[in-house]
Amino acid sequence: SAVISQKPSRDICQRGTSLTIQCQVDSQVTMMFWYRQQPGQSLTLIATANQGSEATYESGFVIDKFPISRPNLTFSTLTVSNMSPEDSSIYLCSVRQQSSTEAFFGQGTRLTVV
Amino acid sequence: AQSVTQLDSQVPVFEEAPVELRCNYSSSVSVYLFWYVQYPNQGLQLLLKYLSGSTLVESINGFEAEFNKSQTSFHLRKPSVHISDTAEYFCAVSDPYDKIIFGKGTRLHILP
């Protein structure tokens, strides 16, 4: 299994600002993903964080709005840029090993934009 | 691309009654299927998973799901629900060792 630490756990931000969310894993993992869960909704995949290269974004998500870094096999960041109230969501980091069938999720970052 | 359809957004059921939460997925050569649960104000937890082999998989708290390839379904069942089962249930699918795609979720509401 993998233990995932996300920071911050929650934040309240002003519109127009940016927030960077950190995801730290206690072991090296092959795959890291970022999801968004809007209030009362399911999890939507934002992107796959690739080590040493640009992230792979899902339809509807762009790098300018959600820049992602992954400098090594245990750490990734997601930035929510130029925030608006519509960005208020829970953002979750998820990891999966190439050899594992199971994915693990962090506790999430609850973001409120005012 | 993989996709998942959860047919019911909410399911009310009386305590100690049986329940079925429906899930259909898009077909693929090989697929992994999951049910995740999210209790109120808590994180996401894996409930059970189907990878291969026996089509009936069980969880430790009495839930079971049956993989039906011909109907591309993976419905979740429990013969007798408890108030503590109140939660949001998410069906999910993935290719082996790839991203996991979630359904929209089904809110299980247990009535006293």
Coordinates of C-alpha atoms in Angstrom, one line a residue:
Chain A
S1 CA 0.0 0.0 0.0
A2 CA 1.0 3.7 -0.2
V3 CA 0.5 6.5 2.2
I4 CA -0.4 9.8 0.6
S5 CA 0.0 13.2 2.3
Q6 CA -1.7 16.1 0.7
K7 CA -1.1 19.7 1.7
P8 CA -3.0 21.9 2.5
S9 CA -6.0 19.9 3.7
R10 CA -8.2 22.9 3.1
D11 CA -8.0 26.5 2.1
I12 CA -10.1 29.5 1.4
C13 CA -8.8 31.7 -1.4
Q14 CA -9.6 34.9 -3.1
R15 CA -10.7 34.9 -6.7
G16 CA -7.9 35.6 -9.2
T17 CA -5.2 34.1 -7.0
S18 CA -3.5 30.7 -7.4
L19 CA -3.1 27.8 -5.0
T20 CA -0.5 25.0 -5.2
I21 CA -1.4 21.7 -3.7
Q22 CA 1.3 19.2 -2.8
C23 CA 1.1 15.4 -2.9
Q24 CA 3.8 13.4 -1.1
V25 CA 3.9 9.6 -1.2
D26 CA 5.8 7.4 1.2
S27 CA 7.2 5.2 -1.5
Q28 CA 8.2 5.4 -5.2
V29 CA 5.2 5.0 -7.4
T30 CA 4.8 4.6 -11.2
M31 CA 1.7 6.6 -11.8
M32 CA 0.2 9.7 -10.1
F33 CA -3.1 11.3 -11.0
W34 CA -5.0 14.4 -10.0
Y35 CA -8.8 14.4 -9.6
R36 CA -11.4 17.0 -8.9
Q37 CA -14.6 16.3 -6.9
Q38 CA -17.0 19.2 -7.2
P39 CA -19.7 19.6 -4.5
G40 CA -22.1 16.6 -4.6
Q41 CA -20.4 15.2 -7.7
S42 CA -18.2 12.3 -8.7
L43 CA -14.4 12.3 -9.2
T44 CA -13.3 13.7 -12.5
L45 CA -9.7 13.0 -13.7
I46 CA -7.8 16.2 -14.4
A47 CA -4.5 14.8 -15.6
T48 CA -1.8 12.2 -15.3
A49 CA 1.3 13.5 -13.7
N50 CA 4.3 12.3 -15.7
Q51 CA 7.8 12.3 -14.1
G52 CA 10.2 14.5 -16.0
S53 CA 7.7 15.5 -18.7
E54 CA 4.6 17.4 -19.2
A55 CA 1.4 16.1 -17.7
T56 CA -1.3 14.4 -19.8
Y57 CA -4.5 16.4 -19.5
E58 CA -8.0 15.1 -19.9
S59 CA -10.6 16.7 -22.1
G60 CA -11.7 20.0 -20.6
F61 CA -8.6 20.6 -18.6
V62 CA -5.6 22.7 -19.8
I63 CA -2.1 23.3 -18.6
D64 CA -2.5 27.0 -18.2
K65 CA -5.3 26.6 -15.7
F66 CA -3.9 23.5 -13.9
P67 CA -0.1 23.3 -14.2
I68 CA 1.3 20.1 -12.8
S69 CA 4.8 19.2 -11.8
R70 CA 6.3 15.8 -10.9
P71 CA 10.0 16.1 -10.3
N72 CA 10.4 12.6 -8.9
L73 CA 8.6 9.3 -8.2
T74 CA 7.3 10.4 -4.8
F75 CA 6.1 14.0 -5.2
S76 CA 3.8 16.0 -7.4
T77 CA 2.1 19.4 -7.3
L78 CA -1.1 20.7 -8.8
T79 CA -1.7 24.5 -9.1
V80 CA -5.1 25.9 -9.6
S81 CA -4.5 29.2 -11.4
N82 CA -6.5 32.4 -11.6
M83 CA -9.2 30.9 -9.4
S84 CA -12.9 31.6 -9.6
P85 CA -15.8 30.3 -7.4
E86 CA -16.4 27.5 -9.9
D87 CA -13.0 26.1 -8.9
S88 CA -14.3 25.4 -5.4
S89 CA -13.9 21.6 -5.1
I90 CA -12.0 18.8 -3.4
Y91 CA -8.8 18.0 -5.2
L92 CA -7.4 14.6 -4.8
C93 CA -4.1 13.0 -5.5
S94 CA -4.0 9.3 -6.5
V95 CA -1.2 6.9 -7.0
R96 CA -0.9 3.5 -8.6
Q97 CA 2.0 1.1 -9.1
Q98 CA 2.7 -0.5 -12.5
S99 CA 2.6 -3.8 -10.7
S100 CA -0.5 -3.1 -8.6
T101 CA -4.1 -3.4 -9.5
E102 CA -5.1 -1.0 -6.8
A103 CA -5.1 2.8 -6.7
F104 CA -4.7 4.8 -3.5
F105 CA -6.1 8.2 -2.8
G106 CA -5.1 11.1 -0.6
Q107 CA -7.5 12.7 1.8
G108 CA -8.0 15.6 -0.6
T109 CA -7.7 19.3 -0.5
R110 CA -10.9 21.2 0.1
L111 CA -10.7 24.5 -1.8
T112 CA -13.2 27.3 -1.4
V113 CA -12.9 30.3 -3.7
V114 CA -14.6 33.5 -2.5
Chain B
A1 CA -12.0 5.2 -23.8
Q2 CA -13.4 3.6 -20.8
S3 CA -16.7 4.9 -19.2
V4 CA -19.0 4.0 -16.4
T5 CA -22.7 4.5 -16.0
Q6 CA -24.4 4.4 -12.6
L7 CA -28.1 4.3 -13.4
D8 CA -29.3 5.6 -10.0
S9 CA -28.2 8.9 -8.4
Q10 CA -30.0 8.0 -5.2
V11 CA -31.3 4.8 -3.7
P12 CA -33.5 4.9 -0.5
V13 CA -33.9 1.6 1.3
F14 CA -35.2 0.6 4.6
E15 CA -32.8 -0.8 7.2
E16 CA -32.3 -4.5 7.0
A17 CA -33.7 -4.6 3.5
P18 CA -31.6 -5.8 0.5
V19 CA -30.1 -3.3 -1.9
E20 CA -28.7 -3.3 -5.4
L21 CA -26.6 -0.4 -6.9
R22 CA -26.4 -0.7 -10.6
C23 CA -23.3 -0.1 -12.7
N24 CA -22.6 -0.6 -16.4
Y25 CA -19.3 -0.1 -18.1
S26 CA -18.0 0.3 -21.7
S27 CA -16.5 -2.9 -23.0
S28 CA -12.8 -3.5 -23.5
V29 CA -10.6 -6.4 -24.1
S30 CA -9.6 -6.5 -20.5
V31 CA -10.8 -4.3 -17.7
Y32 CA -10.6 -3.9 -14.0
L33 CA -13.7 -2.9 -12.1
F34 CA -14.0 -1.3 -8.7
W35 CA -16.5 -0.1 -6.2
Y36 CA -15.4 2.7 -3.9
V37 CA -17.3 4.1 -1.0
Q38 CA -17.2 7.6 0.5
Y39 CA -18.8 8.0 3.9
P40 CA -20.0 11.5 4.9
N41 CA -17.1 13.9 5.3
Q42 CA -14.5 11.2 4.7
G43 CA -12.1 10.2 2.0
L44 CA -12.5 7.6 -0.7
Q45 CA -12.1 3.9 0.3
L46 CA -11.9 0.8 -1.9
L47 CA -14.8 -1.5 -1.2
L48 CA -14.1 -4.3 -3.6
K49 CA -12.5 -5.0 -7.0
Y50 CA -12.8 -7.4 -9.9
L51 CA -9.6 -8.2 -11.8
S52 CA -10.1 -11.7 -13.2
G53 CA -11.2 -15.2 -12.1
S54 CA -14.4 -15.6 -10.1
T55 CA -17.0 -13.3 -11.3
L56 CA -18.4 -12.8 -7.8
V57 CA -16.3 -10.6 -5.5
E58 CA -17.0 -9.8 -1.8
S59 CA -16.1 -7.2 0.7
I60 CA -15.5 -7.6 4.4
N61 CA -18.6 -5.7 5.3
G62 CA -21.2 -7.9 3.5
F63 CA -21.3 -6.3 0.1
E64 CA -20.7 -8.3 -3.1
A65 CA -20.5 -7.5 -6.8
E66 CA -20.9 -9.7 -9.8
F67 CA -19.0 -9.2 -13.0
N68 CA -21.2 -9.9 -16.0
K69 CA -19.3 -9.6 -19.2
S70 CA -22.2 -10.2 -21.5
Q71 CA -24.2 -7.4 -19.9
T72 CA -21.2 -5.3 -19.2
S73 CA -22.4 -4.8 -15.7
F74 CA -20.9 -4.9 -12.2
H75 CA -23.8 -4.4 -9.8
L76 CA -23.2 -4.0 -6.1
R77 CA -25.5 -5.9 -3.7
K78 CA -26.0 -6.4 0.0
P79 CA -28.7 -8.7 1.4
S80 CA -29.4 -6.6 4.5
V81 CA -28.3 -3.0 4.9
H82 CA -27.4 -1.1 8.1
I83 CA -27.7 2.5 8.9
S84 CA -23.9 2.6 8.9
D85 CA -23.9 1.8 5.1
T86 CA -25.2 5.4 4.4
A87 CA -22.6 6.7 2.0
E88 CA -21.9 7.6 -1.6
Y89 CA -20.9 4.6 -3.7
F90 CA -18.8 5.0 -6.9
C91 CA -18.3 2.4 -9.6
A92 CA -15.0 2.7 -11.5
V93 CA -13.2 1.1 -14.4
S94 CA -9.7 1.0 -15.7
D95 CA -7.5 -0.7 -18.1
P96 CA -4.8 -2.7 -16.4
Y97 CA -2.3 -0.3 -14.7
D98 CA -3.9 2.8 -16.1
K99 CA -6.0 5.7 -14.9
I100 CA -9.3 4.9 -13.1
I101 CA -12.5 6.4 -14.5
F102 CA -15.4 6.9 -12.0
G103 CA -19.1 6.8 -12.5
K104 CA -21.3 9.7 -11.2
G105 CA -22.0 7.9 -7.9
T106 CA -25.0 6.6 -6.1
R107 CA -26.1 8.0 -2.8
L108 CA -27.4 5.2 -0.5
H109 CA -29.9 6.5 1.9
I110 CA -30.9 4.1 4.7
L111 CA -34.4 4.7 6.1
P112 CA -35.1 3.7 9.7

